[in-house]
Amino acid sequence: MRAQLISETALTGQLLVQVLSAFDDKQLNTVPFEGSWTAAQVAEHIWKAGDCGVVYGPSAPTQRAADEKVNAIKALFQDYNAKFNAAEMIAPGNAPHTQTQVMEHIHQVWDKLTTAANNVDLNEECLAFEVPGFGPFTRLEWIKFINIHTRRHIRQLENIQAHVLKEQRA
């Protein structure tokens, strides 16, 4: 279980860095189409949502399978027709970001997540925060949640990149 989680976390981090590395400063801060976040805003949302504060926060033993809610998390975030509004605490601001700033934040967050995947007791429930409708997550479920959520946004970043490049060519 842990080895698979570590591998999944590493791959998600690599994919995220790869897609973000393809943007220059101007592209990062370009609104690709009306109603969309910029790539920099998506990155900010990812680093806020993936902060790991909940994973390292108060926890308690659980009486259920540590991965019980993973399929429900996948079903929610892998439905690409569903649209969500970010909670205020993880919503991005409007300030522009440089490529350097984005990469520094992403690397910091992903280092914390990788450390958690390697070291925390994955079977304990996190008590500091609950995703509405799900109840408390175990540490395993939180790390999986962050990975699955990030994969959804990697897809969004690829879409933004395609629109930005198309506009530059026009």
mmCIF file of C-alpha atoms in Angstrom:
data_model
loop_
_atom_site.group_PDB
_atom_site.id
_atom_site.type_symbol
_atom_site.label_atom_id
_atom_site.label_comp_id
_atom_site.label_asym_id
_atom_site.label_seq_id
_atom_site.Cartn_x
_atom_site.Cartn_y
_atom_site.Cartn_z
ATOM 1 C CA MET A 1 0.000 0.000 0.000
ATOM 2 C CA ARG A 2 2.703 2.483 1.003
ATOM 3 C CA ALA A 3 4.979 1.652 -1.938
ATOM 4 C CA GLN A 4 2.136 2.230 -4.394
ATOM 5 C CA LEU A 5 1.249 5.526 -2.678
ATOM 6 C CA ILE A 6 4.866 6.716 -2.834
ATOM 7 C CA SER A 7 5.074 5.802 -6.518
ATOM 8 C CA GLU A 8 1.750 7.506 -7.306
ATOM 9 C CA THR A 9 2.798 10.645 -5.428
ATOM 10 C CA ALA A 10 6.134 10.784 -7.245
ATOM 11 C CA LEU A 11 4.497 10.354 -10.657
ATOM 12 C CA THR A 12 1.844 12.994 -9.978
ATOM 13 C CA GLY A 13 4.552 15.415 -8.849
ATOM 14 C CA GLN A 14 6.620 14.726 -11.959
ATOM 15 C CA LEU A 15 3.633 15.269 -14.254
ATOM 16 C CA LEU A 16 2.744 18.502 -12.472
ATOM 17 C CA VAL A 17 6.277 19.871 -12.718
ATOM 18 C CA GLN A 18 6.463 18.828 -16.362
ATOM 19 C CA VAL A 19 3.266 20.612 -17.384
ATOM 20 C CA LEU A 20 4.025 23.750 -15.352
ATOM 21 C CA SER A 21 7.579 23.914 -16.723
ATOM 22 C CA ALA A 22 6.173 24.321 -20.220
ATOM 23 C CA PHE A 23 4.685 27.747 -19.365
ATOM 24 C CA ASP A 24 6.715 30.952 -19.423
ATOM 25 C CA ASP A 25 5.868 33.842 -17.081
ATOM 26 C CA LYS A 26 3.503 35.480 -19.571
ATOM 27 C CA GLN A 27 1.707 32.241 -20.412
ATOM 28 C CA LEU A 28 1.341 31.367 -16.716
ATOM 29 C CA ASN A 29 -0.605 34.564 -16.135
ATOM 30 C CA THR A 30 -2.697 34.617 -19.321
ATOM 31 C CA VAL A 31 -6.437 34.013 -18.969
ATOM 32 C CA PRO A 32 -7.050 31.381 -21.660
ATOM 33 C CA PHE A 33 -10.789 31.962 -22.003
ATOM 34 C CA GLU A 34 -13.588 33.732 -20.166
ATOM 35 C CA GLY A 35 -14.335 32.303 -16.748
ATOM 36 C CA SER A 36 -11.082 30.369 -16.507
ATOM 37 C CA TRP A 37 -8.261 30.613 -14.041
ATOM 38 C CA THR A 38 -4.780 31.254 -15.353
ATOM 39 C CA ALA A 39 -2.221 28.453 -15.111
ATOM 40 C CA ALA A 40 -0.603 30.367 -12.234
ATOM 41 C CA GLN A 41 -3.938 30.453 -10.399
ATOM 42 C CA VAL A 42 -4.407 26.711 -10.914
ATOM 43 C CA ALA A 43 -0.904 26.160 -9.526
ATOM 44 C CA GLU A 44 -1.679 28.366 -6.514
ATOM 45 C CA HIS A 45 -4.864 26.390 -5.886
ATOM 46 C CA ILE A 46 -2.887 23.126 -6.074
ATOM 47 C CA TRP A 47 -0.265 24.291 -3.579
ATOM 48 C CA LYS A 48 -2.923 25.601 -1.206
ATOM 49 C CA ALA A 49 -5.010 22.412 -1.438
ATOM 50 C CA GLY A 50 -1.959 20.170 -1.185
ATOM 51 C CA ASP A 51 -0.373 21.891 1.796
ATOM 52 C CA CYS A 52 -0.530 18.738 4.002
ATOM 53 C CA GLY A 53 -1.439 20.642 7.160
ATOM 54 C CA VAL A 54 -4.364 18.275 7.712
ATOM 55 C CA VAL A 55 -2.174 15.205 7.138
ATOM 56 C CA TYR A 56 0.319 16.358 9.773
ATOM 57 C CA GLY A 57 -2.391 17.653 12.117
ATOM 58 C CA PRO A 58 -4.276 15.910 14.912
ATOM 59 C CA SER A 59 -5.245 12.311 14.159
ATOM 60 C CA ALA A 60 -6.757 9.255 15.796
ATOM 61 C CA PRO A 61 -6.955 5.526 15.053
ATOM 62 C CA THR A 62 -9.784 4.509 12.723
ATOM 63 C CA GLN A 63 -12.084 1.509 12.890
ATOM 64 C CA ARG A 64 -12.420 1.150 9.106
ATOM 65 C CA ALA A 65 -10.252 0.329 6.116
ATOM 66 C CA ALA A 66 -7.753 3.135 5.532
ATOM 67 C CA ASP A 67 -8.688 3.312 1.838
ATOM 68 C CA GLU A 68 -12.468 2.959 2.219
ATOM 69 C CA LYS A 69 -13.265 6.358 0.653
ATOM 70 C CA VAL A 70 -10.705 6.325 -2.176
ATOM 71 C CA ASN A 71 -13.146 5.058 -4.815
ATOM 72 C CA ALA A 72 -15.640 7.793 -3.911
ATOM 73 C CA ILE A 73 -12.865 10.410 -4.174
ATOM 74 C CA LYS A 74 -11.897 9.052 -7.598
ATOM 75 C CA ALA A 75 -15.514 9.022 -8.772
ATOM 76 C CA LEU A 76 -15.910 12.663 -7.777
ATOM 77 C CA PHE A 77 -12.721 14.073 -9.274
ATOM 78 C CA GLN A 78 -12.493 11.861 -12.347
ATOM 79 C CA ASP A 79 -15.887 13.078 -13.550
ATOM 80 C CA TYR A 80 -14.558 15.755 -15.880
ATOM 81 C CA ASN A 81 -18.060 17.016 -16.660
ATOM 82 C CA ALA A 82 -18.516 18.046 -13.028
ATOM 83 C CA LYS A 83 -17.478 21.586 -12.159
ATOM 84 C CA PHE A 84 -16.556 22.723 -8.663
ATOM 85 C CA ASN A 85 -15.998 25.999 -6.867
ATOM 86 C CA ALA A 86 -12.898 26.078 -4.713
ATOM 87 C CA ALA A 87 -13.381 26.693 -1.009
ATOM 88 C CA GLU A 88 -12.300 30.208 -0.065
ATOM 89 C CA MET A 89 -9.258 28.996 1.884
ATOM 90 C CA ILE A 90 -7.822 27.253 -1.183
ATOM 91 C CA ALA A 91 -9.028 29.650 -3.875
ATOM 92 C CA PRO A 92 -6.249 31.482 -5.713
ATOM 93 C CA GLY A 93 -5.805 35.225 -5.647
ATOM 94 C CA ASN A 94 -5.466 37.487 -8.662
ATOM 95 C CA ALA A 95 -1.792 38.372 -8.256
ATOM 96 C CA PRO A 96 0.508 37.200 -11.043
ATOM 97 C CA HIS A 97 3.222 34.637 -10.318
ATOM 98 C CA THR A 98 6.564 34.014 -11.967
ATOM 99 C CA GLN A 99 7.639 30.598 -13.160
ATOM 100 C CA THR A 100 10.252 30.579 -10.383
ATOM 101 C CA GLN A 101 7.665 31.321 -7.672
ATOM 102 C CA VAL A 102 5.287 28.673 -8.975
ATOM 103 C CA MET A 103 7.971 26.001 -9.114
ATOM 104 C CA GLU A 104 9.287 26.845 -5.638
ATOM 105 C CA HIS A 105 5.821 26.527 -4.103
ATOM 106 C CA ILE A 106 5.020 23.317 -5.978
ATOM 107 C CA HIS A 107 8.331 21.711 -4.989
ATOM 108 C CA GLN A 108 7.840 22.684 -1.325
ATOM 109 C CA VAL A 109 4.334 21.239 -1.209
ATOM 110 C CA TRP A 110 5.303 18.102 -3.074
ATOM 111 C CA ASP A 111 8.297 17.520 -0.800
ATOM 112 C CA LYS A 112 5.926 17.648 2.208
ATOM 113 C CA LEU A 113 3.490 15.291 0.498
ATOM 114 C CA THR A 114 6.235 12.837 -0.449
ATOM 115 C CA THR A 115 7.576 12.891 3.104
ATOM 116 C CA ALA A 116 4.075 12.203 4.411
ATOM 117 C CA ALA A 117 3.562 9.325 1.970
ATOM 118 C CA ASN A 118 6.829 7.826 3.209
ATOM 119 C CA ASN A 119 6.448 8.364 6.937
ATOM 120 C CA VAL A 120 3.034 9.019 8.489
ATOM 121 C CA ASP A 121 0.726 6.360 9.910
ATOM 122 C CA LEU A 122 -1.619 6.005 6.948
ATOM 123 C CA ASN A 123 -4.317 4.280 8.997
ATOM 124 C CA GLU A 124 -5.095 7.200 11.294
ATOM 125 C CA GLU A 125 -8.001 9.568 10.658
ATOM 126 C CA CYS A 126 -7.242 13.254 10.335
ATOM 127 C CA LEU A 127 -9.289 15.360 12.738
ATOM 128 C CA ALA A 128 -8.500 18.942 11.687
ATOM 129 C CA PHE A 129 -10.767 19.146 8.626
ATOM 130 C CA GLU A 130 -13.428 17.152 6.790
ATOM 131 C CA VAL A 131 -14.354 17.444 3.129
ATOM 132 C CA PRO A 132 -18.114 18.158 3.125
ATOM 133 C CA GLY A 133 -20.105 15.029 2.383
ATOM 134 C CA PHE A 134 -17.243 12.633 3.097
ATOM 135 C CA GLY A 135 -16.628 12.780 6.824
ATOM 136 C CA PRO A 136 -13.089 12.371 8.134
ATOM 137 C CA PHE A 137 -10.376 10.990 5.855
ATOM 138 C CA THR A 138 -7.518 8.789 6.919
ATOM 139 C CA ARG A 139 -4.043 10.047 6.139
ATOM 140 C CA LEU A 140 -3.952 7.586 3.245
ATOM 141 C CA GLU A 141 -7.191 9.026 1.872
ATOM 142 C CA TRP A 142 -5.924 12.603 2.249
ATOM 143 C CA ILE A 143 -2.739 11.844 0.336
ATOM 144 C CA LYS A 144 -4.761 10.024 -2.329
ATOM 145 C CA PHE A 145 -7.212 12.962 -2.404
ATOM 146 C CA ILE A 146 -4.355 15.406 -3.029
ATOM 147 C CA ASN A 147 -2.970 13.197 -5.806
ATOM 148 C CA ILE A 148 -6.350 12.661 -7.490
ATOM 149 C CA HIS A 149 -7.265 16.341 -7.160
ATOM 150 C CA THR A 150 -3.897 17.340 -8.634
ATOM 151 C CA ARG A 151 -4.310 14.935 -11.563
ATOM 152 C CA ARG A 152 -7.604 16.646 -12.370
ATOM 153 C CA HIS A 153 -5.834 19.998 -12.407
ATOM 154 C CA ILE A 154 -2.958 18.666 -14.518
ATOM 155 C CA ARG A 155 -5.582 17.938 -17.149
ATOM 156 C CA GLN A 156 -6.915 21.481 -16.690
ATOM 157 C CA LEU A 157 -3.388 22.904 -17.077
ATOM 158 C CA GLU A 158 -2.919 20.971 -20.323
ATOM 159 C CA ASN A 159 -6.184 22.466 -21.605
ATOM 160 C CA ILE A 160 -5.105 25.968 -20.556
ATOM 161 C CA GLN A 161 -1.751 25.472 -22.255
ATOM 162 C CA ALA A 162 -3.425 24.442 -25.527
ATOM 163 C CA HIS A 163 -5.645 27.553 -25.460
ATOM 164 C CA VAL A 164 -2.792 29.906 -24.592
ATOM 165 C CA LEU A 165 -0.569 28.521 -27.352
ATOM 166 C CA LYS A 166 -3.429 28.728 -29.855
ATOM 167 C CA GLU A 167 -3.998 32.393 -28.952
ATOM 168 C CA GLN A 168 -0.283 33.171 -29.305
ATOM 169 C CA ARG A 169 -0.252 31.719 -32.810
ATOM 170 C CA ALA A 170 -3.362 33.660 -33.869
#
